[in-house]
GROMACS .gro file of C-alpha atoms in nm:
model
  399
    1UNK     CA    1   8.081   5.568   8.063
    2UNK     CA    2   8.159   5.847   8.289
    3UNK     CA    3   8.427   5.640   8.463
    4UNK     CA    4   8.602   5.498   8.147
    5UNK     CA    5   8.657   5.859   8.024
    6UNK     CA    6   8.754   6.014   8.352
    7UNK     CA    7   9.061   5.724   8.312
    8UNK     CA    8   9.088   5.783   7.929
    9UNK     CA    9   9.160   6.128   8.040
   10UNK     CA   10   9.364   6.061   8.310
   11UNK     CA   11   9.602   5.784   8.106
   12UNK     CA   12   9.625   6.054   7.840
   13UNK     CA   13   9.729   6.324   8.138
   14UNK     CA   14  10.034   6.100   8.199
   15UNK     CA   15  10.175   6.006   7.930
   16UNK     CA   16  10.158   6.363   7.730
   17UNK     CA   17  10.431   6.468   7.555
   18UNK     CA   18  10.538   6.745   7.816
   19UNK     CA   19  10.560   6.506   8.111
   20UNK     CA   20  10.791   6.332   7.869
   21UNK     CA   21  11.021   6.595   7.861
   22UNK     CA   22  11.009   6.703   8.196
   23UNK     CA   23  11.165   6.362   8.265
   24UNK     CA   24  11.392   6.352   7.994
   25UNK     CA   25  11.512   6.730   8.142
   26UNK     CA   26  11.527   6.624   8.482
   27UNK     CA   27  11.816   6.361   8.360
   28UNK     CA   28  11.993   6.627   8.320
   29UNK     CA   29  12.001   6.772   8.609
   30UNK     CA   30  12.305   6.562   8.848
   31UNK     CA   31  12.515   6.311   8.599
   32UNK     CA   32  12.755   6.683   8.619
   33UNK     CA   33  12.797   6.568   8.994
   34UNK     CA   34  12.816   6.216   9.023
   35UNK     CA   35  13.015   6.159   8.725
   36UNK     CA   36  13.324   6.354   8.930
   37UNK     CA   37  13.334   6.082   9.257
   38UNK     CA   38  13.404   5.770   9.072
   39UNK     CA   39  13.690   5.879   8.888
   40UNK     CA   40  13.816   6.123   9.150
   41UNK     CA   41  14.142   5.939   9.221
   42UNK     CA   42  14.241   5.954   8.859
   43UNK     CA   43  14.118   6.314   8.811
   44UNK     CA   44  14.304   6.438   9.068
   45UNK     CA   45  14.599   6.193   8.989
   46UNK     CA   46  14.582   6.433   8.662
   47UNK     CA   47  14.508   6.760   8.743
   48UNK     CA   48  14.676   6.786   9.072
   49UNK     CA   49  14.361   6.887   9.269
   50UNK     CA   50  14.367   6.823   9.666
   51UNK     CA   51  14.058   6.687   9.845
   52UNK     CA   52  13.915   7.015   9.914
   53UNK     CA   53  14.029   7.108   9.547
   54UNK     CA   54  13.835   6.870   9.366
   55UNK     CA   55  13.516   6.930   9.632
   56UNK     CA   56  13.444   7.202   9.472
   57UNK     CA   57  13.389   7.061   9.085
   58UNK     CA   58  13.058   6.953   9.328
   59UNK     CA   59  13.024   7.250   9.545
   60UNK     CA   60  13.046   7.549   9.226
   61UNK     CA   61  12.718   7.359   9.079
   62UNK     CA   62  12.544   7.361   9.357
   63UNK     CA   63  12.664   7.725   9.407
   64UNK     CA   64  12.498   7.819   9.102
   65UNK     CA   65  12.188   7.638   9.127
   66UNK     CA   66  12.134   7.877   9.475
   67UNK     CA   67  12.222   8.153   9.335
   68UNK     CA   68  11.978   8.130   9.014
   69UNK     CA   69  11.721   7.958   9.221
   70UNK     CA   70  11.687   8.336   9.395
   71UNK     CA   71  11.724   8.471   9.078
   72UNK     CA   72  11.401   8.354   8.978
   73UNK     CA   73  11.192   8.615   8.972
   74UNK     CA   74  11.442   8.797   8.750
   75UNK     CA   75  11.488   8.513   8.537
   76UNK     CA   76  11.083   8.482   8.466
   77UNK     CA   77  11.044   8.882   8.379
   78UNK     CA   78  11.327   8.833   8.122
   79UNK     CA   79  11.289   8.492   7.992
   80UNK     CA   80  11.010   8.290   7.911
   81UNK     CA   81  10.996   7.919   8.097
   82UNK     CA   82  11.044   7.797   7.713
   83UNK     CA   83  11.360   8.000   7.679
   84UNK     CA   84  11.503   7.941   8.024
   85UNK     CA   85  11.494   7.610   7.963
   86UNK     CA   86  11.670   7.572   7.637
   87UNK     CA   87  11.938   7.832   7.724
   88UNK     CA   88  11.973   7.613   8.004
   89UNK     CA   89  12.025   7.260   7.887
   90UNK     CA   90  12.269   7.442   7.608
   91UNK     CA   91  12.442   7.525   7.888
   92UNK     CA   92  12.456   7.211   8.084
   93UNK     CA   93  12.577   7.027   7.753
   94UNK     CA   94  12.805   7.273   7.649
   95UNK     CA   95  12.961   7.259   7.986
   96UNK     CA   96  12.974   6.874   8.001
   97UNK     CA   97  13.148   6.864   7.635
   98UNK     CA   98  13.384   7.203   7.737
   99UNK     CA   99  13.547   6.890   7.981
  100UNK     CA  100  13.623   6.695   7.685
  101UNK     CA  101  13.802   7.027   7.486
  102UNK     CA  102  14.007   7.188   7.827
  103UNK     CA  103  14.054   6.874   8.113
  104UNK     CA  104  14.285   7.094   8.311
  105UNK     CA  105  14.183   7.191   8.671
  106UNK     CA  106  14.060   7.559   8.635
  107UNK     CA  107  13.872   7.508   8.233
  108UNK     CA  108  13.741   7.186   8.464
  109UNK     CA  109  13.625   7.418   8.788
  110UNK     CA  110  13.504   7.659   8.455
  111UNK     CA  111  13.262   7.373   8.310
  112UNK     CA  112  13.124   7.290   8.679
  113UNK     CA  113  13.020   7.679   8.673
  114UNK     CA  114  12.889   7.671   8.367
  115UNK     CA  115  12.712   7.318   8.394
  116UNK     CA  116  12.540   7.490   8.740
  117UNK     CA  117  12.381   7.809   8.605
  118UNK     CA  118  12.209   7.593   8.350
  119UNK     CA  119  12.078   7.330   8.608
  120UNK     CA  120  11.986   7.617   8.877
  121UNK     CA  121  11.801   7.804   8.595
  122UNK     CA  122  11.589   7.486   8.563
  123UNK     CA  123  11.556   7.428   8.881
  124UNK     CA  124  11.424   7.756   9.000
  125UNK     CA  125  11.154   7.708   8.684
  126UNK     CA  126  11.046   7.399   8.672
  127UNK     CA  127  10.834   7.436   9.019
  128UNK     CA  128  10.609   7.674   8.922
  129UNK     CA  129  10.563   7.421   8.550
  130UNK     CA  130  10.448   7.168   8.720
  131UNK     CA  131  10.219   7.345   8.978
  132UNK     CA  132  10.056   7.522   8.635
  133UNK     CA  133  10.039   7.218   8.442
  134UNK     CA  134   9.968   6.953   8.658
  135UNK     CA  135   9.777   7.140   8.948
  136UNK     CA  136   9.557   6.803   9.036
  137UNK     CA  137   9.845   6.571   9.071
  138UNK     CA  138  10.137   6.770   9.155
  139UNK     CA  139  10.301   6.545   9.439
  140UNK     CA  140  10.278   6.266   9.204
  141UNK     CA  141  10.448   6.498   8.902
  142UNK     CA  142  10.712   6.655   9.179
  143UNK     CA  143  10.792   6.277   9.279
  144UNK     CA  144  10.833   6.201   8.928
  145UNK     CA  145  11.050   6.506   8.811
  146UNK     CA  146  11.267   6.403   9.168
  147UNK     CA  147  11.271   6.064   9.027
  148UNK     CA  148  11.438   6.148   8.707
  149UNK     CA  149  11.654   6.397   8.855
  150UNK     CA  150  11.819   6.172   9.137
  151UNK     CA  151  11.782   5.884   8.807
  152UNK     CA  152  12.016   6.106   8.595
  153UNK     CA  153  12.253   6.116   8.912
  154UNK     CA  154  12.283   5.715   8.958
  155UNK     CA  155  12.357   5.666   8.554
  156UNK     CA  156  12.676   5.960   8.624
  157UNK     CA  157  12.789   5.727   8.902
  158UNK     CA  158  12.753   5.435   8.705
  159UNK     CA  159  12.824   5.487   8.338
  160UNK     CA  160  13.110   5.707   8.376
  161UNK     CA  161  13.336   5.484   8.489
  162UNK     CA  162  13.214   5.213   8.242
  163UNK     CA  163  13.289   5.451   8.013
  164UNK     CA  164  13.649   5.507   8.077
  165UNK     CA  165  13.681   5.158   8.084
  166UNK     CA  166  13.634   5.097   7.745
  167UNK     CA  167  13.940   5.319   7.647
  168UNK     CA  168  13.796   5.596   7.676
  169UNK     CA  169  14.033   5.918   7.845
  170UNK     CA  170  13.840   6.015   8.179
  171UNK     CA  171  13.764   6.381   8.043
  172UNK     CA  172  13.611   6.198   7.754
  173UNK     CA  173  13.447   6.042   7.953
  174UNK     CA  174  13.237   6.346   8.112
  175UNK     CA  175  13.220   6.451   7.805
  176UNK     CA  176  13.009   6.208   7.687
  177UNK     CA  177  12.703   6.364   7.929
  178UNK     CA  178  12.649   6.637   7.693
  179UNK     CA  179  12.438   6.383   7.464
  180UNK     CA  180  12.156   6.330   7.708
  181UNK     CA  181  12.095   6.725   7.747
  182UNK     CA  182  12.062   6.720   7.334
  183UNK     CA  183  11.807   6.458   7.344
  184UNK     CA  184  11.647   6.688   7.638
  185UNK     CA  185  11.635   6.990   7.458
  186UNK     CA  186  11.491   6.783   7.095
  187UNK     CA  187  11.216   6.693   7.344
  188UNK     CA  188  11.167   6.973   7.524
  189UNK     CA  189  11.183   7.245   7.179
  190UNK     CA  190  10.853   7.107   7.038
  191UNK     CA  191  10.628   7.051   7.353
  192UNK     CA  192  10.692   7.381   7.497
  193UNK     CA  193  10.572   7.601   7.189
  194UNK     CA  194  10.256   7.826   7.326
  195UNK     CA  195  10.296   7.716   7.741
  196UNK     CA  196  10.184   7.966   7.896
  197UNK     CA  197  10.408   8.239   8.078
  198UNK     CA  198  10.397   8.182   8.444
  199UNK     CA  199  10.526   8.531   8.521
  200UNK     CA  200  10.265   8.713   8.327
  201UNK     CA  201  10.226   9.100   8.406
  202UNK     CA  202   9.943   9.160   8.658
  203UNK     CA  203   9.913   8.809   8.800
  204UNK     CA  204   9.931   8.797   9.192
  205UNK     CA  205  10.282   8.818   9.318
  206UNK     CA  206  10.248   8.687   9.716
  207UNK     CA  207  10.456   8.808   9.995
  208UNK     CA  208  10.777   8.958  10.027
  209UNK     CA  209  10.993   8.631  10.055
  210UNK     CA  210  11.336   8.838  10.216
  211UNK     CA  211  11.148   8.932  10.576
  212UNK     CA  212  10.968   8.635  10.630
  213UNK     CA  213  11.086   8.378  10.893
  214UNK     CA  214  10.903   8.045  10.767
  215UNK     CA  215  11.078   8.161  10.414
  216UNK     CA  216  11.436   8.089  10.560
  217UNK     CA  217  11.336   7.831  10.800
  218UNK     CA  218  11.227   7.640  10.436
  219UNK     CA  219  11.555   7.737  10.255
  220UNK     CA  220  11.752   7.620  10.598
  221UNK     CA  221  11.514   7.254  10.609
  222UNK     CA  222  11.634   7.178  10.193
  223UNK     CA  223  11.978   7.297  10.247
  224UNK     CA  224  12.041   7.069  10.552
  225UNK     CA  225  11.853   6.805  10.353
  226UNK     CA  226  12.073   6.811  10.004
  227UNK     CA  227  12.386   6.892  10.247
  228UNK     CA  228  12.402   6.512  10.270
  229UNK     CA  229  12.299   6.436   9.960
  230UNK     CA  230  12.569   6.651   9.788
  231UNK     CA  231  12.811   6.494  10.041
  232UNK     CA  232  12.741   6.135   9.952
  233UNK     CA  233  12.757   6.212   9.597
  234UNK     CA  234  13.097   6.367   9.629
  235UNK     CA  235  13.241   6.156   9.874
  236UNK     CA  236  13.054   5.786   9.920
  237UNK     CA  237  13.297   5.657   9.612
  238UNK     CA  238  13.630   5.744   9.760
  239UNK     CA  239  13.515   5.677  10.105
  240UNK     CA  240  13.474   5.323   9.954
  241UNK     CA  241  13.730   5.297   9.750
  242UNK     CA  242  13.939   5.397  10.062
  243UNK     CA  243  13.824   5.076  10.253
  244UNK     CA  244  13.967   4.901   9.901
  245UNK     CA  245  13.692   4.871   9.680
  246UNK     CA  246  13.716   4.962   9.270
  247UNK     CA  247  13.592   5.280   9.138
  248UNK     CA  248  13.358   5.061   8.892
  249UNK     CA  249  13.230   4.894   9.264
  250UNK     CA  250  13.198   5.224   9.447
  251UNK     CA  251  13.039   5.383   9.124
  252UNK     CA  252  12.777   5.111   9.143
  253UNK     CA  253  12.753   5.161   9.547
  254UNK     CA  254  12.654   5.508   9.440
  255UNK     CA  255  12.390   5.393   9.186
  256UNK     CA  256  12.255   5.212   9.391
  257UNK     CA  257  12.181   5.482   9.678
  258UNK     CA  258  12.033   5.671   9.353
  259UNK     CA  259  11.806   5.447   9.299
  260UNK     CA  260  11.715   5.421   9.656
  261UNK     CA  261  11.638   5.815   9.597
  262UNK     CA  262  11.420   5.721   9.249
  263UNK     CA  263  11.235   5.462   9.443
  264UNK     CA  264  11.178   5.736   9.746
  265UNK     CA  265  11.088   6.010   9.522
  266UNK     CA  266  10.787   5.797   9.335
  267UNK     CA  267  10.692   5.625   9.676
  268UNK     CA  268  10.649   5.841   9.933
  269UNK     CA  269  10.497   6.170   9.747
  270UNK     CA  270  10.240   5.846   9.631
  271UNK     CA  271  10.157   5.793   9.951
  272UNK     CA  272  10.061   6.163  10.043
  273UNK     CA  273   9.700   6.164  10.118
  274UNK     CA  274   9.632   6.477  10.326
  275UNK     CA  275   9.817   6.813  10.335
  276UNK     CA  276  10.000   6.749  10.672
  277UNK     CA  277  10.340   6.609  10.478
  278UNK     CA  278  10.474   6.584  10.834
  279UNK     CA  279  10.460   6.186  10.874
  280UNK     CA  280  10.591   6.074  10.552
  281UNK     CA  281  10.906   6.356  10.611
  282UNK     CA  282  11.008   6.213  10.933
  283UNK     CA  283  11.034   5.894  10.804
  284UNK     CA  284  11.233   6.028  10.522
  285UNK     CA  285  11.475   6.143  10.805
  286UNK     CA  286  11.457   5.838  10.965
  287UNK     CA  287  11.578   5.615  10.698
  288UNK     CA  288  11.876   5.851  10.656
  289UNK     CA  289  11.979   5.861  10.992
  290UNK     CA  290  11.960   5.514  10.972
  291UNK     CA  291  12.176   5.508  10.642
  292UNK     CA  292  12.449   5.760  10.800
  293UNK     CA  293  12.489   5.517  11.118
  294UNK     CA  294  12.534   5.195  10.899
  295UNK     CA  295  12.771   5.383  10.744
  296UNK     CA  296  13.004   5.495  11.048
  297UNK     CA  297  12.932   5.206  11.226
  298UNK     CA  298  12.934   4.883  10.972
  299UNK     CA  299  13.008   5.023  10.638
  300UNK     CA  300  13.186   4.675  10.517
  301UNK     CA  301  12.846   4.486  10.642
  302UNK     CA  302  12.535   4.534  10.437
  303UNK     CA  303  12.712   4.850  10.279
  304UNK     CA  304  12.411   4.812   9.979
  305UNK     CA  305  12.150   4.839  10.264
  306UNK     CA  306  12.279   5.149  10.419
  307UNK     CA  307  12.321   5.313  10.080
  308UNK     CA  308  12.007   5.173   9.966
  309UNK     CA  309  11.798   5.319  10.304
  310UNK     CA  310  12.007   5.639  10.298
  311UNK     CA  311  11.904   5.693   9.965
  312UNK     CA  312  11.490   5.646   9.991
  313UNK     CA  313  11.511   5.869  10.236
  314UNK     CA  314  11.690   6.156  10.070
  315UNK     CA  315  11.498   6.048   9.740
  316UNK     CA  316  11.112   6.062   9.908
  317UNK     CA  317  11.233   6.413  10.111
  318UNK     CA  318  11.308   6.658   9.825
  319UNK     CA  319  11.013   6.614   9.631
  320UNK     CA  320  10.811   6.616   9.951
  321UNK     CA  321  11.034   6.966  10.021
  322UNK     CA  322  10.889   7.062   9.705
  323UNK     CA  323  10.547   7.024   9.758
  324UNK     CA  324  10.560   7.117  10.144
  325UNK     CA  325  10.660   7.465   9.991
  326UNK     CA  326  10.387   7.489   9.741
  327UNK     CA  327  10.164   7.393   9.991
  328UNK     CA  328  10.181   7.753  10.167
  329UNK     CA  329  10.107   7.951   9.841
  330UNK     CA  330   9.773   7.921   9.642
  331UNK     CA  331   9.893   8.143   9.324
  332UNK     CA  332  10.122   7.930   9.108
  333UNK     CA  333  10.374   8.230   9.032
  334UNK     CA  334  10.416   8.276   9.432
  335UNK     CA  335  10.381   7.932   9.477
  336UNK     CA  336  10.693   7.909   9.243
  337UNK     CA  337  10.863   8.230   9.351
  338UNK     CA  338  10.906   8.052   9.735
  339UNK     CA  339  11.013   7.736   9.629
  340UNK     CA  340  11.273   7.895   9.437
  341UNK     CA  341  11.440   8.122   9.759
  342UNK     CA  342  11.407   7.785   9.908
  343UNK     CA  343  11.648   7.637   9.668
  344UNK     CA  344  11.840   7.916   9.654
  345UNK     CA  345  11.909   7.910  10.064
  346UNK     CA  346  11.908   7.547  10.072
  347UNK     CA  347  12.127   7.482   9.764
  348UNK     CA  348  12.395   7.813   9.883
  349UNK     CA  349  12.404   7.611  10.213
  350UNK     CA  350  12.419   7.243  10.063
  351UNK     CA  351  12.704   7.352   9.804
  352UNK     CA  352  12.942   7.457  10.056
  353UNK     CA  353  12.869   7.147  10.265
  354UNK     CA  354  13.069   6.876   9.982
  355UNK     CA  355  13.382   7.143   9.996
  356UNK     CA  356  13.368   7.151  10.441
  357UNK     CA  357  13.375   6.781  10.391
  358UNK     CA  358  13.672   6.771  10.172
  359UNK     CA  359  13.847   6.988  10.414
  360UNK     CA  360  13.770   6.743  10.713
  361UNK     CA  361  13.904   6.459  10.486
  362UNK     CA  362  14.177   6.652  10.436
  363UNK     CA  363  14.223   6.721  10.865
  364UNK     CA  364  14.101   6.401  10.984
  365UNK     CA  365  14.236   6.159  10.726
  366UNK     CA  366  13.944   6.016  10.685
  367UNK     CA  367  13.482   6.053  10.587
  368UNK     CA  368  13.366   5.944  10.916
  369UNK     CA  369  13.350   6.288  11.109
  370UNK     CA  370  13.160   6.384  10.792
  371UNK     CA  371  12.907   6.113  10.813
  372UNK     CA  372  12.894   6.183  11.247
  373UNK     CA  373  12.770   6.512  11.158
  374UNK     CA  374  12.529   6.464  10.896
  375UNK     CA  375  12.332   6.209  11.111
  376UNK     CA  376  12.345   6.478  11.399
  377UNK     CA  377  12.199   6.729  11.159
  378UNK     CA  378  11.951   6.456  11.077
  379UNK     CA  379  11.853   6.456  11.416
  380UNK     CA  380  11.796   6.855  11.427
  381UNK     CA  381  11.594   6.804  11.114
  382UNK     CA  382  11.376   6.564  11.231
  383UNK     CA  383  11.263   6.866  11.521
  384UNK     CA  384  11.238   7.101  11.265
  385UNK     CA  385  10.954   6.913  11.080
  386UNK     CA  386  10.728   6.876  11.328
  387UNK     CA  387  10.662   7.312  11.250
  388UNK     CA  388  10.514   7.216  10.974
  389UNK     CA  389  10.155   7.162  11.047
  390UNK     CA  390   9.934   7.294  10.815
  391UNK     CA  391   9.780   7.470  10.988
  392UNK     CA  392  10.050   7.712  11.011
  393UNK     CA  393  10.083   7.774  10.591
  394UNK     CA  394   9.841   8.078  10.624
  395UNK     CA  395   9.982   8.245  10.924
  396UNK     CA  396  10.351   8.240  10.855
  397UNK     CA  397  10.240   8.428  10.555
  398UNK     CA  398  10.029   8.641  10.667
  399UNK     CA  399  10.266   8.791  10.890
   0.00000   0.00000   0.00000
């Protein structure tokens, strides 16, 4: 009897209607990327944008989502995680439709700013939700919320250019991406009434964030991390379509790796079974090195291996990020509050990495330098990780 209502409780845990709109949220949160690389040659056919021109409808999102992600504490003393939110996916949609109303280059550079302080402003929140809310089974919850997230990103790779070709005009096109973040916020309105305000006055702040080394060495791990996620996202399409594929057959190449990342970000926070997340983030690493050599080395042989491998391992690795940082901090505010200045670090240091890589396109003629240096920063990653014993949460906070 016990046992039955420990699962009834459990079943009901999962499939509540918050959960639900976490998910539907995280959706949200990269079609504004991944939409741009599969119709880059006809964007920048029409706009006139160079390589390193038309980097940067990737890199000003990710800009933002540093730059609010350490603007979280502010954000939680003037906003409560119910506001944030909806201002937020208003935002994202409102930037996704502005694409439809002004395609030119700046109004589209404009919409990628816009689109990115709504995604950051979710981003920097939504740790500290789900280490409130779902406490017991956080890994699982971060893998799922990664899940969705990196989902979102493969249907922008793959539906955009499906859309434009049913007639649609390719700003119509992104456009159409500011439906999904309505359906978000329907969701996410009703289930949020009465959550409780994770930056509540008096509730334990932790330590300063700005002095302390393991802070930064965190925000430097993600950034290097999403560096070559942002960098695939921007520039696996056209790096394909350059060998002679179709932007419909590079757009699916890119779904693909996405869900590669989906199928890491469930798996391998699963998995986690002790608080030493070491193991299961060096293989993360190793599957993208493996990913980046396939793809100097053979891209034309197996290409949907290398994409597919590349991706698990970036998918299982930011969730496990996630929960590596909350790991350190017992209070869920400070908890939250470090996880955000590690996005904000890592996601200032990952949105400049898609622009550097148009720029070497632009020098070299060509993606794979870009790729050579990723898998050597792959290799200083996997050295990193191995600080990360657990044993050293407490004392690189206590300092």
């Amino acid at each position: 009897m016990l046992n039955h209502s420990i699962n009834s409780s459990s079943s009901r845990r999962w499939f509540n209607p918050l959960l639900l709109a976490l998910v539907l949220i995280g959706l949200n949160m990269r079609p504004l990327l991944t939409s741009i690389g599969p119709l880059l040659p006809t964007l920048r056919q029409a706009t006139g944008l160079s390589f390193g021109g038309a980097a940067l409808l990737t890199t000003l999102p990710v800009l933002m989502m540093g730059l609010m992600a350490l603007a979280g504490g502010a954000i939680n003393r003037l906003f409560s995680e119910r506001s944030a939110v909806t201002l937020s996916l208003l935002a994202i949609g409102l930037g996704a439709l502005w694409r439809e109303l002004a395609p030119g280059s700046v109004q589209l550079l404009m919409s990628a700013v816009l689109g990115g302080l709504g995604i950051g402003v979710i981003q920097a929140v939504m740790p500290g939700i789900i280490k409130h809310h779902f406490l017991k089974s956080m890994a699982l919850v971060a893998g799922l919320w990664s899940a969705a997230l990196m989902g979102g990103g493969g249907l922008g790779a793959a539906i955009t250019p499906w859309l434009m070709s049913t007639g649609r005009d390719w700003h119509s096109a992104l456009a159409w991406w500011a439906l999904p973040a309505l359906e978000a916020l329907l969701a996410w309105w009703p289930v949020s009434r009465g959550l409780s305000r994770l930056g509540a006055a008096g509730e334990h702040r932790g330590p300063s964030l700005l002095r302390n080394r393991r802070a930064w060495l965190l925000g430097a791990y993600f950034g290097l991390i999403n560096g070559g996620y942002t960098s695939l996202i921007a520039w696996l399409p056209p790096y394909y379509m350059q060998l002679g594929w179709q932007p419909q057959a590079s757009g699916s190449l890119l779904a693909l790796m996405t869900f590669g990342q989906v199928m890491g970000a469930l798996l391998l926070p699963a998995l986690a079974r002790n608080h030493d997340r070491r193991p299961l983030l060096l293989l993360a690493l190793m599957m993208q090195l493996i990913g980046f050599i396939g793809l100097i080395y053979l891209p034309q042989t197996l290409p949907w291996l290398w994409v597919l491998v590349s991706g698990l391992g970036l998918g299982g690795a930011f969730p496990l990020c996630l929960v590596l940082a909350l790991d350190h901090l017992h209070q869920p505010a400070a908890a939250g509050r470090l996880v955000a200045f590690m996005q904000g670090v890592g996601f200032l240091l990952a949105g400049v990495t898609p622009y550097l890589s148009g720029l070497l396109r632009d020098y070299s003629g060509g993606f794979v330098l870009d790729w050579q240096i990723h898998a050597l920063l792959v290799v200083v990653l996997i050295a990193i990780t191995w600080r990360f014993h657990p044993h050293s949460y407490r004392r690189a906070f206590a300092e």
